[in-house]
PDB file of C-alpha atoms in Angstrom:
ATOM      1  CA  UNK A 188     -12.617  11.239 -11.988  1.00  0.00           C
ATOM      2  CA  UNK A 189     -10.269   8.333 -11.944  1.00  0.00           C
ATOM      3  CA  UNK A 190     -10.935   6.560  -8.710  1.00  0.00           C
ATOM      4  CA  UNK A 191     -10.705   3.305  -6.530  1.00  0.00           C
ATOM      5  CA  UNK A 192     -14.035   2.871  -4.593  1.00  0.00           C
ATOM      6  CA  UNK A 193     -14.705   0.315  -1.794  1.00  0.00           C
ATOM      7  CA  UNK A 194     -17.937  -0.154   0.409  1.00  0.00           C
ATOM      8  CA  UNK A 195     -19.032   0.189   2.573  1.00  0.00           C
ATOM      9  CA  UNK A 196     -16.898   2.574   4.551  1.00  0.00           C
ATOM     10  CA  UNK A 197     -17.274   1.596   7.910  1.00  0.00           C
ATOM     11  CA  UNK A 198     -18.815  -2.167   8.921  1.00  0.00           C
ATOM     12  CA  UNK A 199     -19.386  -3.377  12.109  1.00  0.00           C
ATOM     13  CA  UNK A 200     -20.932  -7.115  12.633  1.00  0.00           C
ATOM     14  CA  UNK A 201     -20.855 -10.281  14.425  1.00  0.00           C
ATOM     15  CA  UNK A 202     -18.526 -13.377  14.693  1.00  0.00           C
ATOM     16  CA  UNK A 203     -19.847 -15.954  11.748  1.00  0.00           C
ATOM     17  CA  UNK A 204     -21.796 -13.722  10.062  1.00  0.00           C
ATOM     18  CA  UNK A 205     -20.969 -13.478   6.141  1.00  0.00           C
ATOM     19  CA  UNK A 206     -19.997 -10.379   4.723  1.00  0.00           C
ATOM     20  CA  UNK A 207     -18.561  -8.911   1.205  1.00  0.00           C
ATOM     21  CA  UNK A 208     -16.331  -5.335   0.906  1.00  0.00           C
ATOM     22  CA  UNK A 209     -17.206  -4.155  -2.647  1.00  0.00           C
ATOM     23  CA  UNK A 210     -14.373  -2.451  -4.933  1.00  0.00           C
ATOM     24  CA  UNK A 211     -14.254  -0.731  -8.234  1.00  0.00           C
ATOM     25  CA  UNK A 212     -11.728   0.862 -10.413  1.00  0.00           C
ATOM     26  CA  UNK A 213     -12.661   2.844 -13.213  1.00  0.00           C
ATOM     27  CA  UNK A 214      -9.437   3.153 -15.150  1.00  0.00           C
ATOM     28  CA  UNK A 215      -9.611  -0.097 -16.572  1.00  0.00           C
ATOM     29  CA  UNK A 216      -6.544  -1.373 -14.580  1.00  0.00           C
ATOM     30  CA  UNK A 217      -5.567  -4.890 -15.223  1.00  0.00           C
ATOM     31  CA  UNK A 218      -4.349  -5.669 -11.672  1.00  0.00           C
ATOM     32  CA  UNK A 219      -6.291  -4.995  -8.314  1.00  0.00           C
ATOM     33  CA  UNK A 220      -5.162  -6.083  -4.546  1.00  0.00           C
ATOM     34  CA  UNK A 221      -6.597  -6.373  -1.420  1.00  0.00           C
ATOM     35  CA  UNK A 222      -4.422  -5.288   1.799  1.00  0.00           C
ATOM     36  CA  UNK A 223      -5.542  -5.471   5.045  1.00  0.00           C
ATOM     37  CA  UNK A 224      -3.330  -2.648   7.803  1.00  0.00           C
ATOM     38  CA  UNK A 225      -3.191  -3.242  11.602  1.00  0.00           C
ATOM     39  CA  UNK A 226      -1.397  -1.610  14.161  1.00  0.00           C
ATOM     40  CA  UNK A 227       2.559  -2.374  14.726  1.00  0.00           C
ATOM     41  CA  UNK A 228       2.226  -5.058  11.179  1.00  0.00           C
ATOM     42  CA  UNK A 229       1.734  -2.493   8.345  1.00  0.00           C
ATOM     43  CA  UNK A 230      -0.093  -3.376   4.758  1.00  0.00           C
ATOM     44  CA  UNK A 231      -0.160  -6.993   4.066  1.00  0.00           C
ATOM     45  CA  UNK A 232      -1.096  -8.577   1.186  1.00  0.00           C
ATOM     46  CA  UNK A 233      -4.555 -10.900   1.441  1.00  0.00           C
ATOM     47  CA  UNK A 234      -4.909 -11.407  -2.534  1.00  0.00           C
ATOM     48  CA  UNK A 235      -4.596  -9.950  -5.847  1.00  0.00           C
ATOM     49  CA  UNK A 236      -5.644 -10.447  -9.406  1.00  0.00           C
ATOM     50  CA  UNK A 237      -3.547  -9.880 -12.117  1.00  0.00           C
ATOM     51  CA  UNK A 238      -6.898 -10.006 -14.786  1.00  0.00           C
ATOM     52  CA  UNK A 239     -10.349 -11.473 -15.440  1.00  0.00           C
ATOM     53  CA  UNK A 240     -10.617 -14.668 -13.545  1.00  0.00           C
ATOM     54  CA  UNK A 241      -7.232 -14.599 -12.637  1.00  0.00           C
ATOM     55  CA  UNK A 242      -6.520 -14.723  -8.626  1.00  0.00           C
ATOM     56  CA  UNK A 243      -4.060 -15.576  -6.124  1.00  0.00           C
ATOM     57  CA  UNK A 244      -2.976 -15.670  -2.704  1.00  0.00           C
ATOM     58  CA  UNK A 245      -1.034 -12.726  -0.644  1.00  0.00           C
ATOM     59  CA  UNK A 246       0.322 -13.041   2.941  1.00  0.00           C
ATOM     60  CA  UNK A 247      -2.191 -13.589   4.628  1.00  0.00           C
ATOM     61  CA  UNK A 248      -5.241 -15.207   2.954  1.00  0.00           C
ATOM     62  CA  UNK A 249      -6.536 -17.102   5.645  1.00  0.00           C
ATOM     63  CA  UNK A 250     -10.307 -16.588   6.072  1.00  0.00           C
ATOM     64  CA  UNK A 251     -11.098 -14.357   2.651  1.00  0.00           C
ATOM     65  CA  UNK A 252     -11.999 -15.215  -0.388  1.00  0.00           C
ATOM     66  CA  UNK A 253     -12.056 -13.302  -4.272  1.00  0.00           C
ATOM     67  CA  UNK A 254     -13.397 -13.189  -7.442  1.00  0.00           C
ATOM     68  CA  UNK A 255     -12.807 -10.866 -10.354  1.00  0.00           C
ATOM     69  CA  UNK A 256     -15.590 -12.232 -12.609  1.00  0.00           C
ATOM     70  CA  UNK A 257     -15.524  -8.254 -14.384  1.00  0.00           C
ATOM     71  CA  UNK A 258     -12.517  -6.100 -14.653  1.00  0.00           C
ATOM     72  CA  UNK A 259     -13.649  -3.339 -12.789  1.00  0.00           C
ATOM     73  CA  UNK A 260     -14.520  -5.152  -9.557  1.00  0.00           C
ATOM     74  CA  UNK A 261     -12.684  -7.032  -7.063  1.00  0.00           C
ATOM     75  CA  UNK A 262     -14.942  -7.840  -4.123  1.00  0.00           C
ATOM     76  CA  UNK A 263     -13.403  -9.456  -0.950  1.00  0.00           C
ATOM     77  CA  UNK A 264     -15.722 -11.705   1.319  1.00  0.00           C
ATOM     78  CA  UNK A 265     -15.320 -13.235   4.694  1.00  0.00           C
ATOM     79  CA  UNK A 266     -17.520 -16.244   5.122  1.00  0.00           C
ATOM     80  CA  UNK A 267     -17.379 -16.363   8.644  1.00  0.00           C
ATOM     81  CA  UNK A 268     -15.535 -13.384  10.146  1.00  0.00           C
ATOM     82  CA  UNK A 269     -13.835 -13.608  13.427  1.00  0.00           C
ATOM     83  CA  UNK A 270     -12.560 -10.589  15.755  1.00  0.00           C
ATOM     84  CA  UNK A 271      -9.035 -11.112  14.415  1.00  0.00           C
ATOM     85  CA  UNK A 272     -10.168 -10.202  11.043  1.00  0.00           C
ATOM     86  CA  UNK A 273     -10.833  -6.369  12.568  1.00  0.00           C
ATOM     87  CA  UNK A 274      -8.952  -4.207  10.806  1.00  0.00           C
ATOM     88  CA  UNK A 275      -8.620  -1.477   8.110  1.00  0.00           C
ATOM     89  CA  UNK A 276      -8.887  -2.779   4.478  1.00  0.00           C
ATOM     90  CA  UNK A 277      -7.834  -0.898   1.079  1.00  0.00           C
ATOM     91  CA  UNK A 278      -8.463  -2.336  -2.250  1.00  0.00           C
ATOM     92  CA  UNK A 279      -5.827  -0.710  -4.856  1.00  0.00           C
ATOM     93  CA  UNK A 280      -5.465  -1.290  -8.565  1.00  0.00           C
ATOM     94  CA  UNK A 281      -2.826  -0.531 -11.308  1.00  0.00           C
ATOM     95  CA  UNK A 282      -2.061  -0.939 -14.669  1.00  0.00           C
ATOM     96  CA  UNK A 283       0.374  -3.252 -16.298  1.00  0.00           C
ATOM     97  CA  UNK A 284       3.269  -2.534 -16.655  1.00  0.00           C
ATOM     98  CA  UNK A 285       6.140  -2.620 -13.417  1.00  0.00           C
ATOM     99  CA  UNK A 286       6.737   1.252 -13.209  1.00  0.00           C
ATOM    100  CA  UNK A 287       3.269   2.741 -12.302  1.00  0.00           C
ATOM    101  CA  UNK A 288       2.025   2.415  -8.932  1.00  0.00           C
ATOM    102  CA  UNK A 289      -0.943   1.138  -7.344  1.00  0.00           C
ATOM    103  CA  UNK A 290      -4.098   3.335  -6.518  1.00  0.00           C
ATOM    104  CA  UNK A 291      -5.455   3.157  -3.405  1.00  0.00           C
ATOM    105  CA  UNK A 292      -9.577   3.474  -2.400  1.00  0.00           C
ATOM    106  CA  UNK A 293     -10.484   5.492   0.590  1.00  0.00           C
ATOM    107  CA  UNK A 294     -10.274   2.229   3.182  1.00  0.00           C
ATOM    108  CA  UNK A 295     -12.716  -0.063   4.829  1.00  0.00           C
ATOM    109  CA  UNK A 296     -12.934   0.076   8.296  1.00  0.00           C
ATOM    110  CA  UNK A 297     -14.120  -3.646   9.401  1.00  0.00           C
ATOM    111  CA  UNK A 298     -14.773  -4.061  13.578  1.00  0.00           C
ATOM    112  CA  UNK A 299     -15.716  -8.029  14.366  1.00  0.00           C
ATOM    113  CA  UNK A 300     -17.085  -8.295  18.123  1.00  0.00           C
TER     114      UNK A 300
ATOM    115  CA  UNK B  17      10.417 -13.449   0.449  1.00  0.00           C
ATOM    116  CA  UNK B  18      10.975  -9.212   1.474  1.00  0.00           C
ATOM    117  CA  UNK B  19      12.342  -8.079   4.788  1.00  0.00           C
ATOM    118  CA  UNK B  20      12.121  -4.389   4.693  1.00  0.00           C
ATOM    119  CA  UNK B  21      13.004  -2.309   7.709  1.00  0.00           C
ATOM    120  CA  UNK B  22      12.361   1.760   8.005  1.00  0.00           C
ATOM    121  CA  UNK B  23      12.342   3.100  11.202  1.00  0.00           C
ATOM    122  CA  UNK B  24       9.400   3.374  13.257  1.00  0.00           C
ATOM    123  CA  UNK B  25       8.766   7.216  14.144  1.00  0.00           C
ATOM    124  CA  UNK B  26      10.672  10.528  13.842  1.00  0.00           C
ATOM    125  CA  UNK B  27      10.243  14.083  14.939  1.00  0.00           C
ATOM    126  CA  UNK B  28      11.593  16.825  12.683  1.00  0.00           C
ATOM    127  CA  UNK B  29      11.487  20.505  13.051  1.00  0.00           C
ATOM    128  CA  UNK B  30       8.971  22.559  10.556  1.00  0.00           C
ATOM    129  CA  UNK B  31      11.137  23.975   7.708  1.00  0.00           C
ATOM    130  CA  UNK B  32      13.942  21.571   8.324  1.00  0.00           C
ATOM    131  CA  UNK B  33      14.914  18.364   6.233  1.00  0.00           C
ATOM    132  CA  UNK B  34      14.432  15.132   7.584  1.00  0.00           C
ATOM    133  CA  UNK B  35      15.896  11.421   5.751  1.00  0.00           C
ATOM    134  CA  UNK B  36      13.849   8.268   6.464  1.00  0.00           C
ATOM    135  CA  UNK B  37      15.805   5.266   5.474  1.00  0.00           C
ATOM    136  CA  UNK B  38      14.585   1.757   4.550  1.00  0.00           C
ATOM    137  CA  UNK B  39      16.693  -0.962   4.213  1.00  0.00           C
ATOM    138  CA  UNK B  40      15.588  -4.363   2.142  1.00  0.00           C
ATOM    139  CA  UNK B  41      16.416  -7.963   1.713  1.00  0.00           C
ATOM    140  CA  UNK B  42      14.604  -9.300  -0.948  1.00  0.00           C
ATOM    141  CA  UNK B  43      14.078 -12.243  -3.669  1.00  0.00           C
ATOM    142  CA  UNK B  44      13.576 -10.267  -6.608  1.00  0.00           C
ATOM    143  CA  UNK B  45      13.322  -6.672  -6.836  1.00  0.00           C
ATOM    144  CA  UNK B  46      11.674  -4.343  -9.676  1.00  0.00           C
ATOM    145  CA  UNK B  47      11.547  -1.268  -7.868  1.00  0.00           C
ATOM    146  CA  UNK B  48      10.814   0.471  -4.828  1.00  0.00           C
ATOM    147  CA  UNK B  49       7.925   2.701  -4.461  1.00  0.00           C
ATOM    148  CA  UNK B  50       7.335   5.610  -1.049  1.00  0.00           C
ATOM    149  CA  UNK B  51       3.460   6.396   0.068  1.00  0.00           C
ATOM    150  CA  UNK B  52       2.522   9.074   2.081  1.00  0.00           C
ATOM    151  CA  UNK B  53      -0.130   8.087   4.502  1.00  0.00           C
ATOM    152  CA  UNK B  54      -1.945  10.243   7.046  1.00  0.00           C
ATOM    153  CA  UNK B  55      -3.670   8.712   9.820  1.00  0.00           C
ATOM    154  CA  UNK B  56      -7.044   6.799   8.918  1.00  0.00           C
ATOM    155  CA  UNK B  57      -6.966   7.884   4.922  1.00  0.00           C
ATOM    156  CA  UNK B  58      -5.518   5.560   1.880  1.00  0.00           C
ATOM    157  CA  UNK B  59      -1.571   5.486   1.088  1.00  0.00           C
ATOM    158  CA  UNK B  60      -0.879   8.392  -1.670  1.00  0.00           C
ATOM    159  CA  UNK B  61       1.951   7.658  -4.055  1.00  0.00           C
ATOM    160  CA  UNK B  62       5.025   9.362  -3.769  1.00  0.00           C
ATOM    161  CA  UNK B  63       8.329   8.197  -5.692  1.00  0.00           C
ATOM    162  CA  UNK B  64       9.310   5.436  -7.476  1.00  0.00           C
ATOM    163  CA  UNK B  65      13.228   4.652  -8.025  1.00  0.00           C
ATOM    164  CA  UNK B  66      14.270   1.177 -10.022  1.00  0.00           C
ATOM    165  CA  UNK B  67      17.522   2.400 -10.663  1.00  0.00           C
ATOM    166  CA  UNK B  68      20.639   3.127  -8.572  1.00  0.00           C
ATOM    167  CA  UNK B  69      20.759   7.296  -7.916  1.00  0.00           C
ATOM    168  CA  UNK B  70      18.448  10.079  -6.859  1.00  0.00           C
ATOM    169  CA  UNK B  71      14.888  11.514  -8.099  1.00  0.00           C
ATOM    170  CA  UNK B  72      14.376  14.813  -7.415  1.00  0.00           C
ATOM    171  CA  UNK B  73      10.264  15.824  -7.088  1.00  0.00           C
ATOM    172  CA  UNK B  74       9.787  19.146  -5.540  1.00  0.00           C
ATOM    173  CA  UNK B  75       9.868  19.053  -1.542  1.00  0.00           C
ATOM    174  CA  UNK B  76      10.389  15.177  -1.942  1.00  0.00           C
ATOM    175  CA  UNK B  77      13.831  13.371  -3.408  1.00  0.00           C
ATOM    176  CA  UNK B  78      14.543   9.704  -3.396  1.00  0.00           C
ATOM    177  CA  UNK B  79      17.285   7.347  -3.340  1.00  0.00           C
ATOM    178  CA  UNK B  80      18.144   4.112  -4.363  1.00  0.00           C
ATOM    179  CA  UNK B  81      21.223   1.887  -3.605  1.00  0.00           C
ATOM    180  CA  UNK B  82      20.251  -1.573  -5.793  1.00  0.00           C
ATOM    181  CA  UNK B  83      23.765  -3.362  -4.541  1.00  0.00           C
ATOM    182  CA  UNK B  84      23.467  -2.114  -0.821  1.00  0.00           C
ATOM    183  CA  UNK B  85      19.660  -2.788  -0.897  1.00  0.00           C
ATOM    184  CA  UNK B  86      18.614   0.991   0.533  1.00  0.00           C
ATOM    185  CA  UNK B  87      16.463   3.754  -0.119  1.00  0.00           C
ATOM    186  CA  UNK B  88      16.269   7.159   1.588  1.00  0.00           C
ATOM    187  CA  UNK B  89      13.143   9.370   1.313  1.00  0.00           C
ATOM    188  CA  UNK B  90      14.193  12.888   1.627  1.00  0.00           C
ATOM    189  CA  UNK B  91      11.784  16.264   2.847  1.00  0.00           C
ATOM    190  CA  UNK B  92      12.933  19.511   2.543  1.00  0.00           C
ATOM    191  CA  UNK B  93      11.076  22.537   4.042  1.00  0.00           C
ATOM    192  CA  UNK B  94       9.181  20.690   5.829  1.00  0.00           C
ATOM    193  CA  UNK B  95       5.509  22.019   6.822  1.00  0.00           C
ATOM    194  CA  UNK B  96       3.204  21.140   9.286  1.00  0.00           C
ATOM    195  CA  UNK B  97       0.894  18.820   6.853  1.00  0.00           C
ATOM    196  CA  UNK B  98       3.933  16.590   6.327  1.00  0.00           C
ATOM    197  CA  UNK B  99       3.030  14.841   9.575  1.00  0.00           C
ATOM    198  CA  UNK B 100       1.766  11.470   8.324  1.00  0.00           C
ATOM    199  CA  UNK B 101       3.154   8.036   7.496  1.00  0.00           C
ATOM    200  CA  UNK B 102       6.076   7.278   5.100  1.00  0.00           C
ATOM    201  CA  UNK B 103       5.695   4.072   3.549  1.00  0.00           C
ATOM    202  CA  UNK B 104       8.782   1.494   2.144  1.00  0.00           C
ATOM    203  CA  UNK B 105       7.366  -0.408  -0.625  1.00  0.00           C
ATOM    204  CA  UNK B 106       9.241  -2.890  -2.988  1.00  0.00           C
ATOM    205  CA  UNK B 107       8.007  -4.824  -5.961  1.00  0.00           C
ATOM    206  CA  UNK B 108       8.885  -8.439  -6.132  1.00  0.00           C
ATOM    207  CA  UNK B 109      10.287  -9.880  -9.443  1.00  0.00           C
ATOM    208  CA  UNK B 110       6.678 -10.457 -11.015  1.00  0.00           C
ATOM    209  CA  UNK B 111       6.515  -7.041 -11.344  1.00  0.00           C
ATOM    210  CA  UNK B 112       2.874  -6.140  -9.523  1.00  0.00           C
ATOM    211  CA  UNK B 113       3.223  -7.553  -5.818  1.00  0.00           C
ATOM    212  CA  UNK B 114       4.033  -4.867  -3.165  1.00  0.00           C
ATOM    213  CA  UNK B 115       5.936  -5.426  -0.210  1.00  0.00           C
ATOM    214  CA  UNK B 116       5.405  -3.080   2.029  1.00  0.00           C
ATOM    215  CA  UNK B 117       7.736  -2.136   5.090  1.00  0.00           C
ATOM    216  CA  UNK B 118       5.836  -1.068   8.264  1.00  0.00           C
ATOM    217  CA  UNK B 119       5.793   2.447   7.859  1.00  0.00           C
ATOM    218  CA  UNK B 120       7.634   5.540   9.584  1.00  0.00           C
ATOM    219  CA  UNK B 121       5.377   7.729  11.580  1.00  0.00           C
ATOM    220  CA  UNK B 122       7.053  11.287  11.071  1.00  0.00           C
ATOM    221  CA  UNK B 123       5.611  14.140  13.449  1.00  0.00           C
ATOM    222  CA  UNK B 124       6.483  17.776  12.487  1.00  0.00           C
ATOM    223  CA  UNK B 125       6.599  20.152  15.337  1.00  0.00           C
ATOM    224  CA  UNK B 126       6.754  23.855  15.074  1.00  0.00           C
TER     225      UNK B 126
END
């Protein structure tokens, strides 16, 4: 089954305490995203990777980092979270090309205290 | 950059037709994309328009207005699981990044 994973699920942890939310795609997708969605703001872009060890910056980048050292996976850390980084997190992917739209995994709820 | 506007919530009968607009100012465009989203699950694709008219898909019909910078998302019959989220989404000139408005929250009542 074609499918966007992330994990885990559901993460709750501490102020300063380094953390990585995994995600795979395997439809061999050139492009993945990460989007973070709060109350009131909507999806906002926090990076994206248009290939292999290509990467750059969304909206709001501040406090993540990426790598996409394999096509399939796209793995976003926080290297010192903070409670303003709580929020819901989906990793989507899509192929190239500008018609076809992105796939979205099932969400990462992330709770900072 | 994108400014997209869509309204923030509407209420719609079940089996009526409801039209949720969004509105965009943009830098580049190369389409615009709707997502169905129901509360605490990922955005599902809907419609994509990248050219001026409508596309017809079932229940669902979209419209695009390149020169007036609109699209409408249009539900017909509506039913009870149509409650969820309507996202505005528009692809900047690059042709991957997604702009996405903040979403409509639609509830259907019976």
């Amino acid at each position: 089954e074609a499918q966007v994973t992330q994990n885990p699920r559901y993460l709750i942890t501490v102020t300063g305490k380094k953390l990585t939310v995994t995600c795979s795609q395997n439809m061999n997708h050139e492009y993945m995203s990460w989007y973070r969605q709060d109350p009131g703001l909507g999806l906002r872009q926090i990076y994206y990777s248009m290939n292999v060890e290509v990467t750059d910056k969304g909206d709001v980048p501040e406090g993540y980092k990426v790598s996409r050292k394999e096509k399939r996976n796209f793995p976003l850390i926080l290297e010192s979270p903070s409670p303003n980084q709580t929020s819901l997190y989906f990793c989507a992917s899509k192929t190239s090309g500008a018609s076809y739209e992105q796939y979205f995994g099932p969400g990462t709820r992330l709770t900072v205290t | 950059g994108q400014n997209i506007d869509q309204p923030t919530e509407m209420t719609a009968t079940e089996g009526a037709i409801v039209q949720i607009n969004c509105t965009y100012q943009t830098s580049g465009f190369n389409g615009l994309f709707w997502y169905q989203q129901h509360a605490g699950e990922a955005p599902t694709f809907l419609s994509y328009n990248v050219l001026d008219g409508l596309e017809e898909k079932g229940r669902f019909s979209s419209f695009l207005s390149r020169s007036k910078g609109y699209s409408y998302l249009l539900l017909k019959e509506l039913q009870m699981k149509d409650s969820a989220s309507y996202l505005c989404a528009v692809r900047d000139r690059s042709g991957y990044a997604l702009n996405f408005g903040k979403g409509t929250s639609l509830l259907v009542t019976p």
